[in-house]
Amino acid sequence: MTPKKGVFIFGQLIALREDKNYKMNPNADGNFNFPREHDYFTGANSFSAAAATVNKYNEVYSELTGKKVEWSFGEEQLGVSPETGEWPNAFYARQMKGVHFFDVKDTSTGNSGEVASHEVGHAVLDAIRPNYLEGTGTETGAFHEAFGDVLAMLMTLGNDKAIDKIVEQTGGGDISSKPSALSDMGEGFGKALGMGDRGIR
C-alpha cells in the first residue's frame, strides 16, 4: 500500500504527495475484513481487489498473452493509494507507480472492486504492452479502456456471489436482457455521480 494525497488547484489535480498519516491495522481477528461502514474498508477493499486482479491475471490470463506482469515502472509491486483525496475519479499512472482512488460524496472509487480491477487493468496492459500507454491515437486509448472493462468483468464472473446476484437480477436467462451487476460497472460510484442505480459503464 502506498497512500498518497492529491494536491488540487482550482479543482485540478496537480500533484500527489505521500500520506504519512494513513494507517490501517488488522481487526481483532488479525485480518483485514471490515464492514463497509468501517474507516478501513476502502483501504482493505481497494488493496485486496487490486491484488486479486493481478493474481488472477498471472495465474490464468498470462497463459493467453504469454507474459506475466513485470511492472513498466520497474518496481516489484503495484502501489495502491486508497484515499487520495476528494475527486470523482480513479486512475493508474506509470510515473506514480500505482493506482489511485478518490472519495466522491458518500462513497469512494476504492469501494468498488470493479473500478479497482479496471484501473489495475490499465497497469497490467502497460506492463505487457508499454507502448500502448504512450500512443496518441484514440484507438489505443479506447483499447486501454476496453481492456480495463473486460478484466473487471472477468473478475466479476469469477465471483460466485456476483454470479448468484446476476442470476437473481436477470432471472437466469439472457444476461443482456436486464441491468445486472455484470452490465452495470461501479454502481456505487455511478449513484454518487447522480446516475441512479446504474453503473458508470
XYZ file of C-alpha atoms in Angstrom, residues 72-193:
122
model
C 6.703 -0.990 -16.564
C 7.874 1.354 -13.803
C 10.484 -1.144 -12.591
C 9.144 -1.936 -9.104
C 8.196 -5.354 -7.729
C 4.742 -4.290 -6.575
C 1.966 -2.062 -7.863
C 1.231 0.788 -5.477
C -2.327 1.221 -4.177
C -3.411 4.597 -2.806
C -6.926 4.054 -1.406
C -7.927 7.549 -0.275
C -6.035 10.031 -2.409
C -8.434 12.941 -1.928
C -11.882 14.127 -2.980
C -12.401 13.902 -6.721
C -14.842 11.810 -8.776
C -12.140 9.676 -10.351
C -9.679 6.794 -10.122
C -6.603 6.259 -12.245
C -3.418 4.348 -12.951
C -0.272 6.360 -13.654
C 3.039 4.755 -14.581
C 5.093 7.693 -13.314
C 3.272 7.463 -9.958
C 3.805 3.680 -9.849
C 0.293 2.685 -8.927
C -3.463 3.000 -8.882
C -5.168 5.858 -7.069
C -8.705 6.067 -5.698
C -10.665 9.092 -4.529
C -13.651 9.905 -2.335
C -16.768 11.237 -4.007
C -19.782 12.309 -1.930
C -20.642 9.403 0.395
C -18.528 6.735 -1.292
C -15.069 6.124 -2.729
C -13.950 4.754 -6.057
C -11.828 2.379 -3.952
C -15.013 0.811 -2.568
C -15.746 -0.784 -5.941
C -13.888 -3.961 -6.800
C -14.840 -3.374 -10.444
C -13.306 0.104 -10.500
C -10.171 -1.268 -8.806
C -9.906 -4.129 -11.315
C -10.437 -1.713 -14.210
C -7.598 0.544 -13.040
C -5.336 -2.452 -12.430
C -6.209 -3.487 -15.988
C -4.518 -0.300 -17.213
C -1.427 -1.203 -15.169
C -1.390 -4.791 -16.470
C -1.739 -3.669 -20.087
C 1.015 -1.117 -19.521
C 3.197 -3.950 -18.195
C 2.641 -6.266 -21.156
C 2.328 -3.602 -23.889
C 4.027 -0.437 -22.574
C 3.930 1.375 -25.904
C 0.120 1.405 -25.806
C 0.123 3.902 -22.951
C 2.372 6.191 -24.943
C 0.183 6.035 -28.058
C -1.536 9.215 -29.139
C -4.314 7.701 -31.237
C -7.860 7.383 -29.953
C -7.821 3.669 -30.770
C -5.078 2.862 -28.254
C -6.873 4.871 -25.561
C -10.120 3.058 -26.349
C -8.324 -0.297 -26.239
C -6.890 0.581 -22.819
C -10.395 1.385 -21.532
C -11.845 -1.788 -23.040
C -9.054 -3.923 -21.567
C -9.767 -2.480 -18.108
C -13.507 -3.084 -18.512
C -13.050 -6.662 -19.712
C -10.661 -7.502 -16.874
C -13.182 -6.062 -14.389
C -15.971 -8.144 -15.967
C -13.841 -11.295 -15.822
C -13.183 -10.665 -12.132
C -16.941 -10.277 -11.564
C -17.622 -13.529 -13.433
C -15.083 -15.294 -11.214
C -17.020 -14.400 -8.058
C -19.717 -16.904 -7.016
C -21.695 -14.312 -5.032
C -21.698 -11.970 -8.021
C -22.899 -14.793 -10.292
C -25.761 -15.554 -7.873
C -26.710 -11.862 -7.892
C -26.601 -11.700 -11.704
C -28.826 -14.794 -11.982
C -31.266 -13.260 -9.489
C -31.304 -9.928 -11.353
C -31.761 -11.425 -14.824
C -33.901 -14.433 -13.949
C -31.145 -16.765 -15.116
C -31.906 -16.282 -18.794
C -30.367 -13.894 -21.271
C -27.979 -11.830 -19.147
C -28.125 -8.985 -21.664
C -31.898 -8.641 -21.218
C -31.841 -6.696 -17.932
C -29.441 -4.484 -15.999
C -27.287 -6.517 -13.631
C -24.098 -6.499 -11.580
C -22.308 -7.522 -14.780
C -23.743 -4.903 -17.136
C -23.541 -2.051 -14.618
C -19.955 -1.442 -13.547
C -19.229 0.665 -10.458
C -22.818 1.172 -9.274
C -21.890 2.991 -6.047
C -19.729 5.446 -7.975
C -22.484 5.937 -10.563
C -25.024 6.654 -7.844
C -22.735 9.287 -6.287
C -22.472 10.937 -9.712
